[in-house]
Amino acid sequence: MKINSVFNKTLLFVGAIVCTIGLQSCLDDDDNNAYYLRYPNALVTVKGAADDAFFLQLDDKTTLLPTNVKTSPFGDKEVRALVNYSEVNEPSGDYTKAVHINWIDSILTKPIAPDLGEENDEVYGTDPVEIVNDWVTIAEDGYLTLRFRTIWGGSKKHFVNLLLGQNLENPYEVEFRHNAYGDTCGSEGDGLVAFKLDELPDTEGKTVKLKLKWKSFSGEKSAEFDYCTRKAVTPSAAAITAVRSTLELR
C-alpha cells in the first residue's frame, strides 16, 4: 500500500507480536503457546464449500482446509475474519494446506454502499478517520480490508461505508465514509472493516491501482493498493456480519 501522506503507524497486532517474541526467552512452552494463541496470524475470507463444509482463502492463491471444524461458525455467510491457525500434517484434498483452527473471529463485512447523490454527506457522514498502515489494511481476494482510527465516545454506533468514486477517468477509485452521529468526544480507538469490491469493473486478470480516498483529521488523504478482480466468487451473495469488538460499528 502506498500512502501519499505520513500518519501514525502504531501497529496494534504487529506490536503485540513483537512483544510476544521478546518475552519468549523467559517463558516455558506452555506460556509460549498461550501468547502465540492470543493473537491472529492471518486475515482470511471464510467461504462455503459443498455439503455445508467451508474453507479459508488466505490470499489470492492459497486456500486452507480446516480439519477440526466442519461447518462455518458464520453459517452460509461469506465474511472476512481474523484467525489463529496451525498447519497440520493431514490430507488437504483440493486445498493448499490443512490447518487446525485455534480461534476465528469475523470482522464487519459489507458491500459497497449505494450512491445517494446529494444525500451522501447526510447519510454516510463526513467525520474524519485515519487509515492505519497495517498488515490487515490490504486489497485481496476481492475485498478491501481497512484498519481505521478515530475518536470513540461510546454513546452511539458509528456508521462506516465505502462509496464508488466520482472520477470518470478512474473507475478504480473509492471513498471511505464515516458517520459518528455526533459521538466525537472520547478517546482514540481502532476498528476493522472489509468491503466487497464486486461492483468495480473487471480487471480481466490484470493488476491495477485501486485508489482509496478519505477525510483525515488533517485533511483529505489517499492511498493506492494493488488490485485484481477475484477470479471466482463462492458463494456469490455479499455478506454482512457484525464485528466482534468493543467498538460500536455498523
PDB file of C-alpha atoms in Angstrom:
ATOM      1  CA  MET A   1       0.000   0.000   0.000  1.00  0.00           C
ATOM      2  CA  LYS A   2       1.325   3.430  -0.944  1.00  0.00           C
ATOM      3  CA  ILE A   3       0.204   6.313   1.271  1.00  0.00           C
ATOM      4  CA  ASN A   4       0.589   9.859  -0.019  1.00  0.00           C
ATOM      5  CA  SER A   5       0.984  11.378   3.446  1.00  0.00           C
ATOM      6  CA  VAL A   6       2.588  10.386   6.734  1.00  0.00           C
ATOM      7  CA  PHE A   7       0.467   9.369   9.706  1.00  0.00           C
ATOM      8  CA  ASN A   8       0.742   7.454  12.957  1.00  0.00           C
ATOM      9  CA  LYS A   9       1.936   3.915  12.261  1.00  0.00           C
ATOM     10  CA  THR A  10       1.274   2.403  15.665  1.00  0.00           C
ATOM     11  CA  LEU A  11       0.685  -1.259  14.846  1.00  0.00           C
ATOM     12  CA  LEU A  12      -1.580  -2.956  17.333  1.00  0.00           C
ATOM     13  CA  PHE A  13      -1.214  -6.528  16.116  1.00  0.00           C
ATOM     14  CA  VAL A  14       2.384  -6.265  14.950  1.00  0.00           C
ATOM     15  CA  GLY A  15       3.361  -4.563  18.184  1.00  0.00           C
ATOM     16  CA  ALA A  16       1.733  -7.315  20.168  1.00  0.00           C
ATOM     17  CA  ILE A  17       3.594  -9.956  18.182  1.00  0.00           C
ATOM     18  CA  VAL A  18       6.915  -8.170  18.677  1.00  0.00           C
ATOM     19  CA  CYS A  19       6.295  -8.043  22.420  1.00  0.00           C
ATOM     20  CA  THR A  20       5.483 -11.725  22.354  1.00  0.00           C
ATOM     21  CA  ILE A  21       8.752 -12.605  20.642  1.00  0.00           C
ATOM     22  CA  GLY A  22      10.680 -10.531  23.155  1.00  0.00           C
ATOM     23  CA  LEU A  23       9.120 -12.405  26.059  1.00  0.00           C
ATOM     24  CA  GLN A  24       9.535 -15.900  24.685  1.00  0.00           C
ATOM     25  CA  SER A  25      13.041 -16.416  26.027  1.00  0.00           C
ATOM     26  CA  CYS A  26      11.696 -16.013  29.563  1.00  0.00           C
ATOM     27  CA  LEU A  27       8.694 -18.263  29.205  1.00  0.00           C
ATOM     28  CA  ASP A  28       8.210 -22.008  29.283  1.00  0.00           C
ATOM     29  CA  ASP A  29       6.499 -23.893  26.463  1.00  0.00           C
ATOM     30  CA  ASP A  30       3.012 -23.529  27.932  1.00  0.00           C
ATOM     31  CA  ASP A  31       3.406 -19.772  28.272  1.00  0.00           C
ATOM     32  CA  ASN A  32       4.838 -19.528  24.762  1.00  0.00           C
ATOM     33  CA  ASN A  33       1.833 -21.369  23.401  1.00  0.00           C
ATOM     34  CA  ALA A  34      -0.585 -19.155  25.345  1.00  0.00           C
ATOM     35  CA  TYR A  35       0.957 -15.999  23.902  1.00  0.00           C
ATOM     36  CA  TYR A  36       1.016 -17.473  20.402  1.00  0.00           C
ATOM     37  CA  LEU A  37      -2.661 -18.328  20.595  1.00  0.00           C
ATOM     38  CA  ARG A  38      -3.650 -14.875  21.794  1.00  0.00           C
ATOM     39  CA  TYR A  39      -3.026 -13.046  18.531  1.00  0.00           C
ATOM     40  CA  PRO A  40      -4.215 -13.605  14.938  1.00  0.00           C
ATOM     41  CA  ASN A  41      -1.691 -14.944  12.466  1.00  0.00           C
ATOM     42  CA  ALA A  42      -3.811 -14.481   9.349  1.00  0.00           C
ATOM     43  CA  LEU A  43      -6.584 -12.482   7.724  1.00  0.00           C
ATOM     44  CA  VAL A  44      -8.823 -14.741   5.628  1.00  0.00           C
ATOM     45  CA  THR A  45     -12.075 -14.978   3.716  1.00  0.00           C
ATOM     46  CA  VAL A  46     -14.413 -17.649   5.065  1.00  0.00           C
ATOM     47  CA  LYS A  47     -16.053 -19.367   2.080  1.00  0.00           C
ATOM     48  CA  GLY A  48     -18.657 -22.077   1.742  1.00  0.00           C
ATOM     49  CA  ALA A  49     -17.985 -25.395   0.013  1.00  0.00           C
ATOM     50  CA  ALA A  50     -20.064 -28.456  -0.854  1.00  0.00           C
ATOM     51  CA  ASP A  51     -22.054 -30.355   1.790  1.00  0.00           C
ATOM     52  CA  ASP A  52     -22.128 -27.388   4.210  1.00  0.00           C
ATOM     53  CA  ALA A  53     -18.352 -27.517   4.556  1.00  0.00           C
ATOM     54  CA  PHE A  54     -16.173 -24.414   4.355  1.00  0.00           C
ATOM     55  CA  PHE A  55     -12.613 -23.310   3.717  1.00  0.00           C
ATOM     56  CA  LEU A  56     -10.415 -20.282   4.296  1.00  0.00           C
ATOM     57  CA  GLN A  57      -8.966 -18.179   1.484  1.00  0.00           C
ATOM     58  CA  LEU A  58      -5.621 -16.928   2.810  1.00  0.00           C
ATOM     59  CA  ASP A  59      -4.663 -14.812  -0.193  1.00  0.00           C
ATOM     60  CA  ASP A  60      -5.417 -14.746  -3.905  1.00  0.00           C
ATOM     61  CA  LYS A  61      -3.828 -18.197  -4.384  1.00  0.00           C
ATOM     62  CA  THR A  62      -3.680 -20.017  -1.033  1.00  0.00           C
ATOM     63  CA  THR A  63      -6.603 -21.975   0.443  1.00  0.00           C
ATOM     64  CA  LEU A  64      -6.804 -23.603   3.874  1.00  0.00           C
ATOM     65  CA  LEU A  65      -8.878 -26.656   4.788  1.00  0.00           C
ATOM     66  CA  PRO A  66      -9.952 -26.695   8.473  1.00  0.00           C
ATOM     67  CA  THR A  67      -9.661 -30.175   9.936  1.00  0.00           C
ATOM     68  CA  ASN A  68     -11.152 -29.579  13.386  1.00  0.00           C
ATOM     69  CA  VAL A  69     -14.226 -27.520  12.398  1.00  0.00           C
ATOM     70  CA  LYS A  70     -16.608 -28.997   9.844  1.00  0.00           C
ATOM     71  CA  THR A  71     -19.169 -26.207   9.378  1.00  0.00           C
ATOM     72  CA  SER A  72     -18.654 -22.473   9.273  1.00  0.00           C
ATOM     73  CA  PRO A  73     -19.344 -20.672  12.557  1.00  0.00           C
ATOM     74  CA  PHE A  74     -20.847 -17.882  10.412  1.00  0.00           C
ATOM     75  CA  GLY A  75     -23.451 -20.047   8.719  1.00  0.00           C
ATOM     76  CA  ASP A  76     -23.798 -19.541   4.976  1.00  0.00           C
ATOM     77  CA  LYS A  77     -22.354 -16.019   5.051  1.00  0.00           C
ATOM     78  CA  GLU A  78     -19.077 -15.221   3.361  1.00  0.00           C
ATOM     79  CA  VAL A  79     -17.077 -12.975   5.676  1.00  0.00           C
ATOM     80  CA  ARG A  80     -13.583 -11.690   6.269  1.00  0.00           C
ATOM     81  CA  ALA A  81     -12.114 -12.888   9.548  1.00  0.00           C
ATOM     82  CA  LEU A  82      -9.077 -12.854  11.774  1.00  0.00           C
ATOM     83  CA  VAL A  83      -7.853 -16.339  12.618  1.00  0.00           C
ATOM     84  CA  ASN A  84      -5.182 -18.093  14.579  1.00  0.00           C
ATOM     85  CA  TYR A  85      -4.380 -21.421  12.936  1.00  0.00           C
ATOM     86  CA  SER A  86      -1.700 -24.102  12.951  1.00  0.00           C
ATOM     87  CA  GLU A  87      -0.695 -26.195   9.961  1.00  0.00           C
ATOM     88  CA  VAL A  88      -1.256 -29.930  10.394  1.00  0.00           C
ATOM     89  CA  ASN A  89       0.082 -32.959   8.570  1.00  0.00           C
ATOM     90  CA  GLU A  90      -3.249 -34.173   7.195  1.00  0.00           C
ATOM     91  CA  PRO A  91      -4.640 -34.521   3.670  1.00  0.00           C
ATOM     92  CA  SER A  92      -5.830 -31.206   2.240  1.00  0.00           C
ATOM     93  CA  GLY A  93      -7.527 -32.527  -0.905  1.00  0.00           C
ATOM     94  CA  ASP A  94      -8.103 -29.739  -3.411  1.00  0.00           C
ATOM     95  CA  TYR A  95      -6.891 -27.109  -0.962  1.00  0.00           C
ATOM     96  CA  THR A  96      -3.364 -25.775  -0.483  1.00  0.00           C
ATOM     97  CA  LYS A  97      -2.907 -26.699   3.184  1.00  0.00           C
ATOM     98  CA  ALA A  98      -4.689 -28.480   6.016  1.00  0.00           C
ATOM     99  CA  VAL A  99      -4.964 -26.470   9.227  1.00  0.00           C
ATOM    100  CA  HIS A 100      -6.224 -26.604  12.794  1.00  0.00           C
ATOM    101  CA  ILE A 101      -8.257 -23.520  13.722  1.00  0.00           C
ATOM    102  CA  ASN A 102      -7.286 -22.358  17.208  1.00  0.00           C
ATOM    103  CA  TRP A 103      -9.783 -19.492  17.066  1.00  0.00           C
ATOM    104  CA  ILE A 104     -11.519 -17.387  14.429  1.00  0.00           C
ATOM    105  CA  ASP A 105     -13.442 -14.115  14.674  1.00  0.00           C
ATOM    106  CA  SER A 106     -15.299 -12.330  11.900  1.00  0.00           C
ATOM    107  CA  ILE A 107     -14.926  -8.634  11.169  1.00  0.00           C
ATOM    108  CA  LEU A 108     -17.562  -6.278   9.800  1.00  0.00           C
ATOM    109  CA  THR A 109     -18.008  -7.256   6.127  1.00  0.00           C
ATOM    110  CA  LYS A 110     -20.072  -5.050   3.825  1.00  0.00           C
ATOM    111  CA  PRO A 111     -20.845  -4.405   0.164  1.00  0.00           C
ATOM    112  CA  ILE A 112     -20.122  -1.063  -1.474  1.00  0.00           C
ATOM    113  CA  ALA A 113     -22.842   1.362  -0.399  1.00  0.00           C
ATOM    114  CA  PRO A 114     -25.323   2.802  -2.914  1.00  0.00           C
ATOM    115  CA  ASP A 115     -24.677   6.326  -4.166  1.00  0.00           C
ATOM    116  CA  LEU A 116     -27.345   8.630  -2.720  1.00  0.00           C
ATOM    117  CA  GLY A 117     -26.165  11.736  -4.556  1.00  0.00           C
ATOM    118  CA  GLU A 118     -26.813  14.903  -2.563  1.00  0.00           C
ATOM    119  CA  GLU A 119     -27.756  12.812   0.491  1.00  0.00           C
ATOM    120  CA  ASN A 120     -24.352  11.097   0.739  1.00  0.00           C
ATOM    121  CA  ASP A 121     -22.976  13.523   3.306  1.00  0.00           C
ATOM    122  CA  GLU A 122     -26.076  13.374   5.489  1.00  0.00           C
ATOM    123  CA  VAL A 123     -26.399   9.587   5.429  1.00  0.00           C
ATOM    124  CA  TYR A 124     -22.789   8.393   5.227  1.00  0.00           C
ATOM    125  CA  GLY A 125     -21.211  11.287   7.126  1.00  0.00           C
ATOM    126  CA  THR A 126     -18.038  13.294   6.756  1.00  0.00           C
ATOM    127  CA  ASP A 127     -16.414  12.580  10.120  1.00  0.00           C
ATOM    128  CA  PRO A 128     -12.624  12.112   9.981  1.00  0.00           C
ATOM    129  CA  VAL A 129     -10.622   8.911  10.408  1.00  0.00           C
ATOM    130  CA  GLU A 130      -7.041   7.809   9.926  1.00  0.00           C
ATOM    131  CA  ILE A 131      -6.352   4.701   7.839  1.00  0.00           C
ATOM    132  CA  VAL A 132      -3.689   2.709   9.662  1.00  0.00           C
ATOM    133  CA  ASN A 133      -0.851   1.324   7.535  1.00  0.00           C
ATOM    134  CA  ASP A 134      -1.073  -2.177   8.985  1.00  0.00           C
ATOM    135  CA  TRP A 135      -0.870  -5.755   7.730  1.00  0.00           C
ATOM    136  CA  VAL A 136      -4.665  -6.019   7.837  1.00  0.00           C
ATOM    137  CA  THR A 137      -5.069  -2.939   5.620  1.00  0.00           C
ATOM    138  CA  ILE A 138      -4.983  -4.683   2.266  1.00  0.00           C
ATOM    139  CA  ALA A 139      -6.806  -5.339  -1.002  1.00  0.00           C
ATOM    140  CA  GLU A 140      -7.017  -9.064  -1.699  1.00  0.00           C
ATOM    141  CA  ASP A 141      -9.471 -11.786  -2.692  1.00  0.00           C
ATOM    142  CA  GLY A 142     -11.984  -9.226  -3.958  1.00  0.00           C
ATOM    143  CA  TYR A 143     -12.116  -7.267  -0.696  1.00  0.00           C
ATOM    144  CA  LEU A 144     -10.643  -4.047   0.635  1.00  0.00           C
ATOM    145  CA  THR A 145      -9.974  -4.576   4.332  1.00  0.00           C
ATOM    146  CA  LEU A 146      -9.166  -1.494   6.395  1.00  0.00           C
ATOM    147  CA  ARG A 147      -7.955  -0.806   9.896  1.00  0.00           C
ATOM    148  CA  PHE A 148      -9.007   2.731  10.763  1.00  0.00           C
ATOM    149  CA  ARG A 149      -8.598   5.007  13.785  1.00  0.00           C
ATOM    150  CA  THR A 150     -10.972   7.650  15.075  1.00  0.00           C
ATOM    151  CA  ILE A 151     -12.462   9.141  18.242  1.00  0.00           C
ATOM    152  CA  TRP A 152     -14.970   6.978  20.105  1.00  0.00           C
ATOM    153  CA  GLY A 153     -17.217   8.316  22.821  1.00  0.00           C
ATOM    154  CA  GLY A 154     -19.153   5.095  23.231  1.00  0.00           C
ATOM    155  CA  SER A 155     -22.604   6.673  23.180  1.00  0.00           C
ATOM    156  CA  LYS A 156     -23.633   5.634  19.649  1.00  0.00           C
ATOM    157  CA  LYS A 157     -22.816   3.127  16.938  1.00  0.00           C
ATOM    158  CA  HIS A 158     -20.632   4.573  14.206  1.00  0.00           C
ATOM    159  CA  PHE A 159     -21.556   4.018  10.545  1.00  0.00           C
ATOM    160  CA  VAL A 160     -18.750   3.207   8.065  1.00  0.00           C
ATOM    161  CA  ASN A 161     -19.111   2.700   4.328  1.00  0.00           C
ATOM    162  CA  LEU A 162     -17.287   2.568   1.032  1.00  0.00           C
ATOM    163  CA  LEU A 163     -18.607   4.547  -1.931  1.00  0.00           C
ATOM    164  CA  LEU A 164     -17.680   4.386  -5.576  1.00  0.00           C
ATOM    165  CA  GLY A 165     -15.632   7.394  -6.595  1.00  0.00           C
ATOM    166  CA  GLN A 166     -16.949  10.082  -8.908  1.00  0.00           C
ATOM    167  CA  ASN A 167     -13.799  10.208 -11.040  1.00  0.00           C
ATOM    168  CA  LEU A 168     -14.864   9.365 -14.596  1.00  0.00           C
ATOM    169  CA  GLU A 169     -11.220   8.896 -15.612  1.00  0.00           C
ATOM    170  CA  ASN A 170     -10.543   6.304 -12.908  1.00  0.00           C
ATOM    171  CA  PRO A 171     -13.203   3.629 -12.301  1.00  0.00           C
ATOM    172  CA  TYR A 172     -10.975   2.093  -9.595  1.00  0.00           C
ATOM    173  CA  GLU A 173     -11.377   4.988  -7.183  1.00  0.00           C
ATOM    174  CA  VAL A 174     -13.368   4.560  -3.964  1.00  0.00           C
ATOM    175  CA  GLU A 175     -14.115   6.697  -0.932  1.00  0.00           C
ATOM    176  CA  PHE A 176     -14.279   5.718   2.744  1.00  0.00           C
ATOM    177  CA  ARG A 177     -17.048   7.423   4.706  1.00  0.00           C
ATOM    178  CA  HIS A 178     -17.594   7.642   8.473  1.00  0.00           C
ATOM    179  CA  ASN A 179     -20.654   8.907  10.327  1.00  0.00           C
ATOM    180  CA  ALA A 180     -20.064   9.226  14.082  1.00  0.00           C
ATOM    181  CA  TYR A 181     -23.562  10.629  14.696  1.00  0.00           C
ATOM    182  CA  GLY A 182     -22.061  13.291  16.957  1.00  0.00           C
ATOM    183  CA  ASP A 183     -20.102  10.762  19.060  1.00  0.00           C
ATOM    184  CA  THR A 184     -16.846  12.673  18.601  1.00  0.00           C
ATOM    185  CA  CYS A 185     -15.668  13.258  22.173  1.00  0.00           C
ATOM    186  CA  GLY A 186     -13.714  10.484  23.837  1.00  0.00           C
ATOM    187  CA  SER A 187     -10.534   8.541  23.188  1.00  0.00           C
ATOM    188  CA  GLU A 188      -8.827   7.126  20.113  1.00  0.00           C
ATOM    189  CA  GLY A 189      -9.820   3.633  19.095  1.00  0.00           C
ATOM    190  CA  ASP A 190      -9.331   1.371  16.085  1.00  0.00           C
ATOM    191  CA  GLY A 191     -11.881  -0.524  14.026  1.00  0.00           C
ATOM    192  CA  LEU A 192     -11.719  -3.159  11.286  1.00  0.00           C
ATOM    193  CA  VAL A 193     -13.999  -3.357   8.286  1.00  0.00           C
ATOM    194  CA  ALA A 194     -13.922  -5.197   4.948  1.00  0.00           C
ATOM    195  CA  PHE A 195     -15.702  -4.096   1.776  1.00  0.00           C
ATOM    196  CA  LYS A 196     -16.552  -6.396  -1.113  1.00  0.00           C
ATOM    197  CA  LEU A 197     -15.369  -4.872  -4.404  1.00  0.00           C
ATOM    198  CA  ASP A 198     -17.540  -6.787  -6.862  1.00  0.00           C
ATOM    199  CA  GLU A 199     -19.116  -3.557  -8.166  1.00  0.00           C
ATOM    200  CA  LEU A 200     -15.803  -2.391  -9.629  1.00  0.00           C
ATOM    201  CA  PRO A 201     -15.089  -3.084 -13.313  1.00  0.00           C
ATOM    202  CA  ASP A 202     -13.440  -6.428 -14.061  1.00  0.00           C
ATOM    203  CA  THR A 203      -9.674  -6.006 -14.353  1.00  0.00           C
ATOM    204  CA  GLU A 204      -9.617  -9.010 -16.729  1.00  0.00           C
ATOM    205  CA  GLY A 205      -6.781 -10.693 -14.886  1.00  0.00           C
ATOM    206  CA  LYS A 206      -4.607  -7.586 -14.714  1.00  0.00           C
ATOM    207  CA  THR A 207      -3.393  -5.878 -11.551  1.00  0.00           C
ATOM    208  CA  VAL A 208      -4.408  -2.217 -11.373  1.00  0.00           C
ATOM    209  CA  LYS A 209      -4.084   0.553  -8.814  1.00  0.00           C
ATOM    210  CA  LEU A 210      -7.090   0.901  -6.545  1.00  0.00           C
ATOM    211  CA  LYS A 211      -7.240   4.421  -5.124  1.00  0.00           C
ATOM    212  CA  LEU A 212      -8.820   4.962  -1.718  1.00  0.00           C
ATOM    213  CA  LYS A 213      -9.786   8.462  -0.588  1.00  0.00           C
ATOM    214  CA  TRP A 214     -10.818   9.527   2.910  1.00  0.00           C
ATOM    215  CA  LYS A 215     -11.148  12.576   5.143  1.00  0.00           C
ATOM    216  CA  SER A 216      -8.493  12.529   7.873  1.00  0.00           C
ATOM    217  CA  PHE A 217      -8.053  14.727  10.933  1.00  0.00           C
ATOM    218  CA  SER A 218      -5.516  16.778   8.959  1.00  0.00           C
ATOM    219  CA  GLY A 219      -7.367  16.986   5.651  1.00  0.00           C
ATOM    220  CA  GLU A 220      -8.035  14.859   2.584  1.00  0.00           C
ATOM    221  CA  LYS A 221      -5.776  11.826   2.074  1.00  0.00           C
ATOM    222  CA  SER A 222      -5.497   8.938  -0.343  1.00  0.00           C
ATOM    223  CA  ALA A 223      -3.750   5.597  -0.706  1.00  0.00           C
ATOM    224  CA  GLU A 224      -3.153   3.133  -3.536  1.00  0.00           C
ATOM    225  CA  PHE A 225      -3.483  -0.636  -3.394  1.00  0.00           C
ATOM    226  CA  ASP A 226      -2.630  -3.339  -5.927  1.00  0.00           C
ATOM    227  CA  TYR A 227      -5.963  -4.801  -7.006  1.00  0.00           C
ATOM    228  CA  CYS A 228      -7.062  -7.647  -9.265  1.00  0.00           C
ATOM    229  CA  THR A 229     -10.641  -8.809  -9.697  1.00  0.00           C
ATOM    230  CA  ARG A 230     -11.356 -12.037  -7.865  1.00  0.00           C
ATOM    231  CA  LYS A 231     -11.434 -14.916 -10.307  1.00  0.00           C
ATOM    232  CA  ALA A 232     -14.183 -16.890  -8.568  1.00  0.00           C
ATOM    233  CA  VAL A 233     -16.811 -15.979  -6.001  1.00  0.00           C
ATOM    234  CA  THR A 234     -18.297 -18.700  -3.782  1.00  0.00           C
ATOM    235  CA  PRO A 235     -20.978 -18.043  -2.743  1.00  0.00           C
ATOM    236  CA  SER A 236     -21.994 -15.088  -4.904  1.00  0.00           C
ATOM    237  CA  ALA A 237     -24.094 -13.259  -2.315  1.00  0.00           C
ATOM    238  CA  ALA A 238     -22.484 -10.361  -0.469  1.00  0.00           C
ATOM    239  CA  ALA A 239     -22.278 -10.983   3.262  1.00  0.00           C
ATOM    240  CA  ILE A 240     -22.835  -8.642   6.162  1.00  0.00           C
ATOM    241  CA  THR A 241     -21.879  -9.628   9.685  1.00  0.00           C
ATOM    242  CA  ALA A 242     -21.228  -7.792  12.928  1.00  0.00           C
ATOM    243  CA  VAL A 243     -17.719  -7.022  14.099  1.00  0.00           C
ATOM    244  CA  ARG A 244     -16.819  -8.667  17.385  1.00  0.00           C
ATOM    245  CA  SER A 245     -15.234  -5.708  19.111  1.00  0.00           C
ATOM    246  CA  THR A 246     -15.762  -3.316  21.968  1.00  0.00           C
ATOM    247  CA  LEU A 247     -16.256  -0.593  19.347  1.00  0.00           C
ATOM    248  CA  GLU A 248     -19.802   0.010  18.138  1.00  0.00           C
ATOM    249  CA  LEU A 249     -19.936  -0.133  14.329  1.00  0.00           C
ATOM    250  CA  ARG A 250     -22.496  -0.812  11.661  1.00  0.00           C
TER     251      ARG A 250
END
